[in-house]
DNA sequence: CGGGACCGTCAGGGTTGCGTCAAAGACCGG
DNA sequence: CCGGTCTTTGACGCAACCCTGACGGTCCCG
């Protein structure tokens, strides 16, 4: 797994690394960047807090042994305004320090020396946990002048009223809308909606595209949003 | 700090402990109960999954070395339908196993022998993180023109009188109301209400959806709030 | 100018999925 | 041990959906 988000190319995950030992920072930065993370680094607590406020990282890796302030203070400073996952690094093995850091608001605690694989796995876990919160607020909605598609709720609204779509109609619409503006080949549409073994039954597409247009286009015989590219495929335009 | 929730007396945090070693279970149960957690225990994977589905714990402590199935399978079984925090215990120190468990969906990984203080701190951290989800359920009252659902009090009021719901009916209603307006697939409903192994028994849904409508809809044969989307799932509309 | 390829439209038939009812089985408390 | 409630299971009618074939239109190319 190279991409931290699991494959789909989207906005990269932003990591803030806070440590005063250059070799640790270097190792982390190299490994994280190789896995398509976007990385900021700070070597003391003050700049760390500034950077966090400015860049809004998706996850923080924090070494407790900082030159200017106690690591737990950094955690409290972050927790005052943010719920970003905090992964603590420390050379101390004592239980007390772990408990203090975790109760201050840290999400995980890794003792040095640590295995890079494990650290990255814990980092993935922390990011994954935080995702639903952030994703829940994002309304995945695509709008045109005539209708609105809500991908999360699986709803289509047109003129204030919900439009009823059959499963196949919805599935087809979903595939088209997910690559808005781009051409989707007939083969790809058929395989995504009807399954991998369907590649040539283009008449299915004709029938269901007509039903979609009838339900969503103002003038179904002159479509403005569901454009057909003869011989190639279809395209959705907002 | 005696109470896990930080002092205010509210519904206690429910922990599910999964381990086949009696002395470990005993030590955990004693420590957790002393801190006002509500504790369920299972000594194998099968009963663990059943208990999780039945009791809906707020956090799970899972030993990977179980007699009947691989611990990672238990994680996957839980993750199929729940986002409950999972804290993994294991005697293995190898990085591979940690990575595998974390990527399967575990939230934290503690190697045995572990310090009880640290484990409890990690448990607190896991529960605290999950709270935003749980906080959404707190004072949520969903109202329609005909009835009112109080998710916190687990009560449904219709025309000034409380409506009696069986556990399954309530559970189904809860899942639907928790994602008001959004479509919930029948697979998701089945797995959330009946457990992860129920994905295809759609007749259960038909029966219980009918009972819900009979108890809550003005005209059960023409539902206005419990909408069925043929082939896809159901949706609750206020 | 004619033929073929491609697309849009329509309607009918097989199949699936849903709602409903009823009865048997599991569980609980008395 | 018994009675009640809740859950599970099966059968049946009906509506909706999916597939299919046929027909007509348009565009491109021979």
Coordinates of C-alpha atoms (C1' of nucleotides) in Angstrom, one line a residue:
Chain A
X1 CA 0.0 0.0 0.0
X2 CA 1.8 3.1 -1.2
X3 CA -1.0 5.7 -0.9
X4 CA -2.0 6.4 2.7
X5 CA -5.6 6.9 1.6
X6 CA -5.9 3.4 0.2
X7 CA -5.6 4.0 -3.5
X8 CA -8.1 6.6 -4.6
X9 CA -6.2 9.7 -5.7
X10 CA -7.5 12.5 -3.6
X11 CA -6.1 15.3 -1.4
X12 CA -3.0 13.8 0.3
X13 CA -2.9 13.3 4.1
X14 CA -1.0 16.0 5.8
X15 CA 1.4 15.0 8.6
X16 CA 3.1 17.3 11.1
X17 CA 6.3 15.8 12.5
X18 CA 7.6 17.4 15.8
X19 CA 11.0 16.2 16.9
X20 CA 14.3 17.8 17.7
X21 CA 16.5 15.0 16.6
X22 CA 17.4 15.6 12.9
X23 CA 18.0 12.0 12.0
X24 CA 14.6 10.9 13.4
X25 CA 12.9 13.7 11.4
X26 CA 14.8 12.8 8.3
X27 CA 13.8 9.1 8.5
X28 CA 10.2 10.0 9.1
X29 CA 10.0 12.5 6.3
X30 CA 11.6 10.2 3.8
X31 CA 9.3 7.3 4.7
X32 CA 6.2 9.4 4.8
X33 CA 6.9 11.2 1.5
X34 CA 7.6 7.9 -0.2
X35 CA 4.0 6.9 0.8
X36 CA 2.5 10.0 -0.7
X37 CA 2.0 11.9 2.6
X38 CA 2.4 15.6 2.7
X39 CA 4.9 16.4 5.5
X40 CA 5.6 19.4 7.6
X41 CA 8.3 19.3 10.3
X42 CA 9.0 21.3 13.5
X43 CA 11.9 21.0 15.9
X44 CA 10.4 22.7 18.9
X45 CA 7.0 23.1 20.5
X46 CA 6.4 26.8 19.7
X47 CA 6.9 26.4 15.9
X48 CA 4.9 23.2 16.1
X49 CA 1.9 24.9 17.5
X50 CA 2.2 27.7 14.9
X51 CA 2.6 25.2 12.1
X52 CA -0.4 23.2 13.3
X53 CA -2.6 26.3 13.3
X54 CA -1.4 27.4 9.9
X55 CA -1.4 24.1 8.1
X56 CA -4.2 22.1 9.8
X57 CA -2.5 18.7 9.6
X58 CA -4.6 15.5 9.4
X59 CA -2.3 13.8 12.0
X60 CA 0.5 14.9 14.3
X61 CA 3.6 12.8 15.3
X62 CA 5.1 14.3 18.4
X63 CA 8.3 13.6 20.3
X64 CA 7.9 14.3 23.9
X65 CA 11.6 15.4 24.4
X66 CA 11.5 18.9 23.1
X67 CA 14.0 21.7 23.9
X68 CA 11.7 24.5 24.6
X69 CA 8.6 23.1 26.4
X70 CA 7.2 19.9 27.8
X71 CA 5.6 17.6 25.3
X72 CA 2.5 17.3 27.3
X73 CA 2.1 21.1 27.1
X74 CA 2.2 20.7 23.3
X75 CA -0.6 18.2 23.5
X76 CA -2.7 20.5 25.7
X77 CA -2.0 23.4 23.3
X78 CA -3.3 21.4 20.4
X79 CA -6.3 20.0 22.2
X80 CA -7.4 23.4 23.1
X81 CA -8.7 24.0 19.6
X82 CA -8.3 20.8 17.6
X83 CA -9.1 17.1 17.6
X84 CA -6.4 16.2 15.2
X85 CA -5.0 12.7 16.0
X86 CA -1.7 12.9 18.0
X87 CA 0.8 10.1 17.9
X88 CA 3.4 10.4 20.7
X89 CA 7.0 9.3 20.4
X90 CA 9.1 8.9 23.4
X91 CA 12.3 7.2 24.8
X92 CA 10.7 6.9 28.2
X93 CA 9.2 3.5 29.0
X94 CA 7.7 4.4 32.3
X95 CA 4.0 3.9 32.6
X96 CA 3.4 7.2 34.3
X97 CA 4.5 9.2 31.4
X98 CA 2.4 7.2 28.9
X99 CA -0.7 7.7 31.1
X100 CA 0.0 11.4 31.4
X101 CA 0.4 11.9 27.7
X102 CA -2.6 9.8 26.8
X103 CA -4.9 11.5 29.4
X104 CA -3.7 14.9 28.1
X105 CA -5.3 14.0 24.8
X106 CA -2.8 11.9 22.9
X107 CA -4.2 9.2 20.7
X108 CA -1.3 6.7 20.8
X109 CA 2.1 6.3 22.4
X110 CA 5.1 4.6 20.7
X111 CA 8.4 4.1 22.6
X112 CA 11.7 4.5 20.9
X113 CA 13.3 2.7 19.3
X114 CA 10.3 2.0 17.1
X115 CA 9.8 -0.1 14.0
X116 CA 8.9 2.1 11.0
X117 CA 6.3 -0.4 9.8
X118 CA 4.6 -0.3 13.1
X119 CA 4.6 3.5 13.3
X120 CA 3.2 3.8 9.9
X121 CA 0.4 1.3 10.7
X122 CA -0.5 3.2 13.9
X123 CA -0.5 6.3 11.8
X124 CA -2.8 4.8 9.3
X125 CA -5.1 3.6 12.1
X126 CA -5.2 7.1 13.6
X127 CA -6.0 8.8 10.3
X128 CA -8.6 6.1 9.5
X129 CA -10.4 6.7 12.8
X130 CA -10.5 10.5 12.2
X131 CA -12.0 10.1 8.7
X132 CA -15.6 9.5 9.5
X133 CA -15.9 12.7 11.5
X134 CA -14.5 14.7 8.7
X135 CA -16.3 12.8 6.0
X136 CA -19.6 13.1 7.8
X137 CA -19.6 16.8 7.4
X138 CA -18.8 16.7 3.8
X139 CA -22.0 16.5 1.8
X140 CA -21.0 14.8 -1.5
X141 CA -23.4 16.8 -3.7
X142 CA -23.3 17.4 -7.4
X143 CA -25.6 20.1 -8.7
X144 CA -26.9 21.2 -12.1
X145 CA -29.3 23.9 -13.0
X146 CA -32.2 21.5 -13.0
X147 CA -31.4 18.8 -10.5
X148 CA -29.2 17.8 -7.5
X149 CA -27.5 14.5 -6.8
X150 CA -26.7 13.6 -3.2
X151 CA -24.2 10.7 -3.4
X152 CA -24.2 10.0 0.3
X153 CA -27.9 9.9 0.8
X154 CA -28.5 8.3 -2.6
X155 CA -31.1 11.0 -3.4
X156 CA -31.9 13.0 -6.5
X157 CA -33.9 16.2 -6.2
X158 CA -35.5 18.0 -9.0
X159 CA -37.6 21.1 -8.6
X160 CA -38.0 20.5 -4.8
X161 CA -39.3 16.9 -5.3
X162 CA -37.3 13.7 -4.9
X163 CA -36.9 11.7 -8.1
X164 CA -37.4 7.9 -7.8
X165 CA -34.6 5.9 -9.4
X166 CA -34.4 2.2 -9.8
X167 CA -31.2 0.5 -8.6
X168 CA -29.8 0.2 -12.1
X169 CA -30.6 3.8 -12.9
X170 CA -29.0 5.0 -9.8
X171 CA -25.9 2.9 -10.3
X172 CA -25.5 4.2 -13.8
X173 CA -26.0 7.8 -12.6
X174 CA -23.5 7.3 -9.8
X175 CA -20.7 6.1 -12.1
X176 CA -21.3 9.0 -14.5
X177 CA -21.4 11.6 -11.8
X178 CA -18.4 10.3 -10.0
X179 CA -16.3 11.2 -13.1
X180 CA -18.1 14.5 -13.9
X181 CA -17.0 16.1 -17.1
X182 CA -14.9 13.2 -18.2
X183 CA -15.8 10.7 -20.8
X184 CA -16.7 7.2 -19.6
X185 CA -16.4 4.4 -22.2
X186 CA -19.4 2.1 -22.8
X187 CA -17.3 -0.9 -21.8
X188 CA -16.5 0.7 -18.5
X189 CA -20.0 1.7 -17.8
X190 CA -21.3 -1.8 -18.6
X191 CA -18.7 -3.4 -16.4
X192 CA -19.2 -1.1 -13.4
X193 CA -23.0 -1.4 -13.5
X194 CA -23.8 -4.8 -14.8
X195 CA -20.6 -6.7 -13.8
X196 CA -17.2 -7.6 -15.3
X197 CA -18.6 -10.0 -17.8
X198 CA -20.7 -7.4 -19.6
X199 CA -18.7 -5.5 -22.1
X200 CA -20.7 -5.4 -25.3
X201 CA -24.4 -5.2 -24.4
X202 CA -24.6 -1.5 -25.5
X203 CA -28.3 -1.8 -25.8
X204 CA -28.6 -1.9 -22.0
X205 CA -26.9 1.5 -22.0
X206 CA -29.3 3.0 -24.5
X207 CA -32.3 1.9 -22.6
X208 CA -31.2 3.1 -19.2
X209 CA -29.6 6.3 -20.5
X210 CA -33.0 7.1 -22.0
X211 CA -34.7 6.5 -18.7
X212 CA -32.3 8.7 -16.9
X213 CA -32.8 11.5 -19.4
X214 CA -36.5 11.1 -19.2
X215 CA -36.4 11.5 -15.4
X216 CA -33.8 14.2 -15.2
X217 CA -33.4 16.2 -18.4
X218 CA -35.7 19.2 -19.1
X219 CA -35.8 18.1 -22.8
X220 CA -35.0 14.4 -22.9
X221 CA -34.6 14.4 -26.7
X222 CA -32.0 17.2 -26.5
X223 CA -29.9 16.3 -23.4
X224 CA -27.8 18.9 -21.9
X225 CA -26.2 16.9 -19.1
X226 CA -26.0 13.3 -20.3
X227 CA -24.1 13.7 -23.4
X228 CA -23.4 10.8 -25.7
X229 CA -20.1 10.6 -27.6
X230 CA -21.0 8.4 -30.6
X231 CA -18.8 5.3 -30.8
X232 CA -17.1 6.1 -27.5
X233 CA -19.2 6.5 -24.5
X234 CA -21.1 9.0 -22.4
X235 CA -20.3 12.0 -20.3
X236 CA -22.0 13.9 -17.5
X237 CA -21.8 17.7 -17.6
X238 CA -23.2 19.9 -14.7
Chain B
X1 CA -10.3 9.4 38.6
X2 CA -12.6 6.6 39.5
X3 CA -15.3 7.1 36.9
X4 CA -14.2 6.4 33.3
X5 CA -16.4 9.2 32.0
X6 CA -14.8 11.9 34.0
X7 CA -17.1 12.3 37.0
X8 CA -20.5 13.0 35.7
X9 CA -22.8 10.1 36.5
X10 CA -24.3 9.0 33.2
X11 CA -24.7 5.7 31.5
X12 CA -21.6 3.7 32.2
X13 CA -19.1 2.8 29.5
X14 CA -19.5 -0.7 28.4
X15 CA -16.4 -2.8 27.8
X16 CA -16.2 -6.2 26.0
X17 CA -13.2 -8.2 27.1
X18 CA -12.2 -11.1 24.8
X19 CA -9.5 -13.4 26.2
X20 CA -9.2 -17.1 26.8
X21 CA -6.9 -16.8 29.8
X22 CA -9.0 -16.7 32.9
X23 CA -6.5 -14.8 35.0
X24 CA -6.2 -12.1 32.5
X25 CA -9.9 -11.7 32.2
X26 CA -10.2 -11.7 36.0
X27 CA -7.6 -9.0 36.4
X28 CA -9.2 -6.9 33.7
X29 CA -12.7 -7.3 35.0
X30 CA -11.8 -6.4 38.5
X31 CA -9.9 -3.3 37.5
X32 CA -12.5 -2.2 35.1
X33 CA -15.4 -2.7 37.4
X34 CA -13.6 -0.8 40.2
X35 CA -13.6 2.1 37.8
X36 CA -17.3 1.9 37.1
X37 CA -17.1 0.3 33.7
X38 CA -19.7 -2.2 32.8
X39 CA -18.0 -5.3 31.6
X40 CA -18.9 -8.3 29.4
X41 CA -16.4 -11.1 28.9
X42 CA -16.0 -13.7 26.2
X43 CA -13.4 -16.4 25.9
X44 CA -13.6 -17.2 22.2
X45 CA -14.3 -15.4 19.0
X46 CA -17.7 -16.7 18.2
X47 CA -19.3 -15.7 21.5
X48 CA -17.4 -12.4 21.3
X49 CA -19.1 -11.5 18.0
X50 CA -22.5 -12.5 19.4
X51 CA -22.0 -10.5 22.5
X52 CA -20.8 -7.5 20.6
X53 CA -23.9 -7.6 18.4
X54 CA -26.2 -8.0 21.3
X55 CA -24.7 -5.6 23.8
X56 CA -23.1 -2.9 21.6
X57 CA -20.1 -2.2 23.8
X58 CA -18.4 1.2 23.7
X59 CA -15.0 -0.4 23.5
X60 CA -13.5 -3.8 22.9
X61 CA -10.4 -5.4 24.4
X62 CA -9.3 -8.3 22.3
X63 CA -6.6 -10.9 22.9
X64 CA -5.4 -12.2 19.5
X65 CA -4.7 -15.7 20.8
X66 CA -8.1 -17.2 20.8
X67 CA -8.9 -20.9 20.7
X68 CA -11.5 -21.0 17.9
X69 CA -10.5 -18.4 15.4
X70 CA -7.8 -16.0 14.4
X71 CA -8.0 -12.7 16.2
X72 CA -7.7 -10.7 13.0
X73 CA -10.9 -12.4 11.8
X74 CA -12.6 -11.2 14.9
X75 CA -11.5 -7.6 14.1
X76 CA -12.8 -8.0 10.6
X77 CA -16.1 -9.5 11.8
X78 CA -16.6 -6.5 14.1
X79 CA -15.6 -3.9 11.5
X80 CA -18.1 -5.3 9.1
X81 CA -20.8 -3.5 10.9
X82 CA -19.4 -1.5 13.8
X83 CA -16.9 1.3 14.4
X84 CA -16.4 0.4 18.1
X85 CA -12.8 1.1 19.2
X86 CA -10.8 -2.1 19.4
X87 CA -7.8 -2.4 21.7
X88 CA -5.7 -5.5 20.8
X89 CA -3.7 -7.5 23.4
X90 CA -1.0 -9.9 22.3
X91 CA 2.0 -11.7 23.4
X92 CA 3.6 -11.4 20.1
X93 CA 6.1 -8.5 19.6
X94 CA 6.7 -8.9 15.9
X95 CA 6.0 -5.8 13.8
X96 CA 4.1 -7.8 11.2
X97 CA 1.4 -8.9 13.5
X98 CA 0.9 -5.4 14.8
X99 CA 0.6 -4.0 11.3
X100 CA -1.8 -6.7 10.3
X101 CA -4.1 -6.1 13.2
X102 CA -4.0 -2.4 12.9
X103 CA -4.7 -2.4 9.2
X104 CA -7.6 -4.8 9.8
X105 CA -9.2 -2.1 11.8
X106 CA -7.8 -2.3 15.3
X107 CA -7.3 1.0 17.1
X108 CA -4.4 0.2 19.4
X109 CA -2.0 -2.7 20.1
X110 CA -0.6 -3.5 23.5
X111 CA 2.0 -6.3 24.0
X112 CA 1.8 -8.6 27.0
X113 CA 2.9 -8.3 29.7
X114 CA 1.3 -4.9 30.0
X115 CA 1.0 -2.4 32.8
X116 CA -2.6 -2.0 33.9
X117 CA -2.2 1.7 34.3
X118 CA -1.1 2.0 30.7
X119 CA -3.9 -0.2 29.4
X120 CA -6.5 1.8 31.2
X121 CA -5.1 5.0 29.9
X122 CA -5.1 3.7 26.3
X123 CA -8.7 2.5 26.9
X124 CA -9.7 6.0 28.1
X125 CA -8.0 7.5 25.0
X126 CA -9.9 5.1 22.7
X127 CA -13.3 5.9 24.4
X128 CA -12.6 9.6 24.4
X129 CA -11.9 9.6 20.7
X130 CA -15.1 7.8 19.9
X131 CA -17.2 10.2 21.9
X132 CA -18.0 12.6 19.1
X133 CA -19.9 9.8 17.5
X134 CA -21.6 8.9 20.8
X135 CA -22.2 12.6 21.7
X136 CA -24.3 12.8 18.5
X137 CA -26.7 10.4 20.1
X138 CA -27.0 12.3 23.3
X139 CA -29.8 14.9 23.2
X140 CA -31.1 13.9 19.8
X141 CA -34.8 14.0 19.5
X142 CA -36.2 13.3 16.1
X143 CA -39.7 14.5 15.4
X144 CA -42.2 14.0 12.7
X145 CA -45.7 15.2 12.3
X146 CA -47.0 12.1 13.9
X147 CA -44.5 10.8 16.4
X148 CA -41.3 11.7 18.3
X149 CA -38.2 9.5 18.8
X150 CA -36.0 10.1 21.8
X151 CA -32.8 8.3 21.1
X152 CA -31.2 8.9 24.5
X153 CA -34.3 7.8 26.5
X154 CA -35.1 5.1 24.1
X155 CA -38.7 6.2 23.9
X156 CA -41.1 6.8 21.1
X157 CA -44.1 9.0 21.7
X158 CA -47.1 9.2 19.5
X159 CA -50.1 11.4 20.2
X160 CA -49.1 11.9 23.8
X161 CA -48.7 8.2 24.6
X162 CA -45.6 6.1 24.6
X163 CA -45.4 3.4 22.0
X164 CA -44.2 0.0 23.1
X165 CA -41.5 -1.4 20.8
X166 CA -39.8 -4.7 21.0
X167 CA -35.9 -4.7 21.3
X168 CA -35.5 -5.6 17.6
X169 CA -38.1 -3.0 16.5
X170 CA -36.3 -0.3 18.5
X171 CA -32.9 -1.3 17.2
X172 CA -34.1 -1.1 13.6
X173 CA -35.7 2.2 14.2
X174 CA -32.5 3.5 15.9
X175 CA -30.3 2.6 12.9
X176 CA -32.7 4.3 10.5
X177 CA -33.2 7.4 12.6
X178 CA -29.5 7.8 13.2
X179 CA -29.0 8.4 9.5
X180 CA -32.1 10.4 8.9
X181 CA -32.8 11.2 5.3
X182 CA -30.1 9.0 4.0
X183 CA -30.6 5.6 2.4
X184 CA -29.5 2.6 4.4
X185 CA -28.8 -0.6 2.5
X186 CA -30.6 -3.7 3.6
X187 CA -27.3 -5.4 4.2
X188 CA -26.2 -2.6 6.5
X189 CA -29.5 -2.7 8.4
X190 CA -29.3 -6.5 8.8
X191 CA -25.7 -6.4 10.0
X192 CA -26.3 -3.6 12.4
X193 CA -29.5 -5.1 13.9
X194 CA -29.0 -8.8 13.7
X195 CA -25.2 -9.1 13.6
X196 CA -22.4 -9.3 11.1
X197 CA -23.3 -12.8 9.8
X198 CA -26.8 -11.7 8.7
X199 CA -26.4 -10.1 5.3
X200 CA -29.0 -11.7 3.1
X201 CA -32.1 -12.5 5.3
X202 CA -34.1 -9.7 3.8
X203 CA -37.4 -11.3 5.0
X204 CA -36.5 -10.2 8.5
X205 CA -36.5 -6.6 7.3
X206 CA -39.8 -7.0 5.6
X207 CA -41.5 -8.3 8.7
X208 CA -40.1 -5.8 11.1
X209 CA -40.4 -2.9 8.8
X210 CA -44.1 -3.7 8.6
X211 CA -44.4 -3.8 12.3
X212 CA -42.7 -0.4 12.7
X213 CA -45.0 1.0 10.1
X214 CA -48.1 -0.5 11.8
X215 CA -47.1 1.1 15.1
X216 CA -45.9 4.5 13.8
X217 CA -47.3 5.4 10.4
X218 CA -50.7 6.9 10.1
X219 CA -51.4 4.8 7.0
X220 CA -49.2 1.7 7.3
X221 CA -49.9 0.7 3.7
X222 CA -48.8 4.1 2.4
X223 CA -45.8 5.0 4.5
X224 CA -44.6 8.5 4.6
X225 CA -41.7 8.2 6.9
X226 CA -40.3 4.7 6.4
X227 CA -39.6 4.7 2.7
X228 CA -38.5 1.6 0.9
X229 CA -36.2 2.0 -2.1
X230 CA -36.7 -1.3 -4.0
X231 CA -33.6 -3.3 -4.4
X232 CA -31.5 -0.9 -2.4
X233 CA -32.7 -0.4 1.1
X234 CA -34.8 1.8 3.4
X235 CA -34.8 5.5 4.3
X236 CA -36.3 7.4 7.2
X237 CA -37.8 10.8 6.4
X238 CA -39.1 13.2 9.1
Chain C
dC1 C1' -27.2 8.4 -53.8
dG2 C1' -27.5 4.2 -51.1
dG3 C1' -26.0 1.3 -47.4
dG4 C1' -24.4 0.4 -42.9
dA5 C1' -23.3 1.5 -38.2
dC6 C1' -24.9 3.6 -34.3
dC7 C1' -28.3 5.5 -31.3
dG8 C1' -33.0 6.6 -29.4
dT9 C1' -37.7 4.9 -28.5
dC10 C1' -41.3 1.9 -27.3
dA11 C1' -43.8 -2.1 -25.6
dG12 C1' -44.4 -6.8 -23.9
dG13 C1' -43.0 -10.9 -21.0
dG14 C1' -40.2 -13.2 -17.5
dT15 C1' -38.4 -12.6 -13.1
dT16 C1' -37.4 -10.5 -8.9
dG17 C1' -38.5 -8.2 -4.8
dC18 C1' -41.8 -6.4 -1.5
dG19 C1' -45.9 -6.5 1.7
dT20 C1' -48.9 -9.3 4.2
dC21 C1' -50.6 -13.0 6.9
dA22 C1' -50.2 -16.9 9.8
dA23 C1' -48.0 -20.4 12.4
dA24 C1' -44.2 -22.6 14.6
dG25 C1' -40.1 -22.1 17.5
dA26 C1' -37.4 -19.8 21.3
dC27 C1' -37.2 -17.3 25.4
dC28 C1' -38.7 -15.5 29.9
dG29 C1' -41.1 -14.9 34.1
dG30 C1' -44.3 -16.7 37.2
Chain D
dC1 C1' -44.5 -26.6 34.2
dC2 C1' -47.2 -23.3 31.9
dG3 C1' -48.6 -18.9 29.5
dG4 C1' -47.3 -14.9 27.2
dT5 C1' -44.2 -12.2 24.2
dC6 C1' -40.9 -11.9 20.9
dT7 C1' -38.5 -13.9 17.0
dT8 C1' -38.1 -16.7 13.1
dT9 C1' -39.8 -19.0 9.1
dG10 C1' -42.8 -20.1 5.1
dA11 C1' -46.3 -19.2 1.5
dC12 C1' -48.8 -16.3 -1.5
dG13 C1' -50.4 -12.2 -4.4
dC14 C1' -49.0 -8.2 -6.5
dA15 C1' -46.4 -4.6 -8.3
dA16 C1' -42.1 -3.0 -10.1
dC17 C1' -38.0 -3.8 -12.4
dC18 C1' -35.0 -5.8 -15.9
dC19 C1' -34.2 -7.8 -20.2
dT20 C1' -35.3 -8.3 -25.0
dG21 C1' -36.6 -7.5 -29.7
dA22 C1' -38.2 -4.5 -33.2
dC23 C1' -38.6 -0.2 -35.5
dG24 C1' -37.2 4.4 -37.1
dG25 C1' -33.9 8.1 -37.3
dT26 C1' -29.3 10.3 -38.1
dC27 C1' -24.7 10.5 -39.5
dC28 C1' -20.8 8.9 -42.0
dC29 C1' -18.6 6.7 -45.7
dG30 C1' -18.4 4.2 -49.8

